């Protein structure tokens, strides 16, 4: 799961700013009460009573400089224009502090001379077009009225937390243009966000404005930048949504994708033609017969899609039927849509397969998506105080603690790499080509991984648009205003080397920051042979090495927990205090390896005793009860943090150190019981054939689902009003779209590369 700290920034800011608020004494019984109290004081004191002051400041900082004398100076004949000026009593319609009813401001009008013809103070195209826009606004031209109508304005719901963005109407702005002779555009409208800062009001919104497209960020900062003495506020930034041109890299990416598309079409046509020539059967039916999976275990990978010894997820057996096309024909078959599609959709498995792992794998990724659905939406939630209520629910603990889903993947990866490698050693006299062990893993993971980063960096900026879209997808972000795409332009090579969980040191700058998991898993995979080889040849030495790694993990967690006084919750009342999602313990390998080691242990036990386990009924019942109790304690054990019974420091250190290890122990029982015939209805559910095709594209779904969420969330033209039903709807949509996109990516990129690897390395069997 992606790092929590980045997604919680708006949340933490609200809590941090709330410390400056002071109200009448009130009894605060627990953390949930404290959060509600802070939110109440924050919004009521700072916004309800001063809403009119904030709107007046927006008028002074943004509207007046753009609409009036800041831009133009008179040249000749003048016309009269009536504009409102502020009286000492009030400046706009406000909410009466006691009656909570609107009261009209006392406004006087001043007749000023506005020139019919104006000349920009400076010769910049931006200022000239702004002058034209102002004159057209005086003439009530339709486009100008629509542009001014699209500006962000004081919204309802300030007390509920609608303080981040006043978007206005993004689409209304972009649809406007000034026409001249023959219907040509004099200029088009562009949308910009203007950020406010100041000491009087700490939590200030970003305001949407609509200006001619000749205006750049620097032009607008020059116009809006000077401080206004009456407000005590100033403009801190201007970000205009410019339409990005297709870069050379984007064109190369399109050429790559077109090439793959051509190869898929050619390979599919060739496959159908060859099979009909040979048998007269329908190509798909014959294909399913000829490409039966011969492996003894479904080695569909964990989320990262990797196991050391197998590729049965949708890999190809070596093509046995040679034609006149020879090697070229074999290469074409690697891209056959029929072959690759049938391998993904097939629901048959080997008799000795660990079928329950498919269900664990898919459900764990759904859990990841559930957590991301909530976390990614926080930036756009207009009623943030509702979140303060939701996080204290008992039912929400499964969402807030969704990070344990990632530990499920570490567990599965450790289990499979150990079980399958030991099986291979057993069948090959204890010998294994360790070089190919690593090469296969790298080639299995990297091509589709790099292609996703390539698409994300070059093409995703063109997928959609919206008020905040460029905050994630701007490929030309200015220094200090980086985006996810610009981070990838700088640090993509760290992903290629699988060190992105260590460098850059600030993981908020990581390229596709959810890929920290892949770096950890690759690093665990690299050291796994040392444990596996020792367990196979020198059991007690292997156990000692395994124990040393586990103790190192526990020691680092204890030390970091004490050093940073880490809080066990997902948010803290003190924004300076690190939480359970901090990068020091969340993304670093020494803090996450314990679950991988548990997987390795259960993998060894299954290799050694899978077909020889006999347990009395009472032992089975006790095992299930213990596993259930441990899992519930881990996921729901922090409920007291929100209801007046938080963990003390000692208990917090114990929870941080042992919670992930304990979760994997509970999962180990599930995997062991299901594999040895003691899973009962749980095994029936987890081994359901429905999970098999989904598990084969889990890796691609993991890579793609945050991109799909980013494109959806950050292209929304308005804020989200949080409700439970809406987030459930988003969650289901995210699952469906992610797996649909994953199928396309897998069948067109992942499967062909897997087949090419086997063909080039002449690898009929796993190594």
XYZ file of C-alpha atoms in Angstrom, residues 223 261 311:
3
model
C 0.076 41.282 -11.308
C -0.322 -3.723 -31.242
C 5.561 -18.836 -14.693
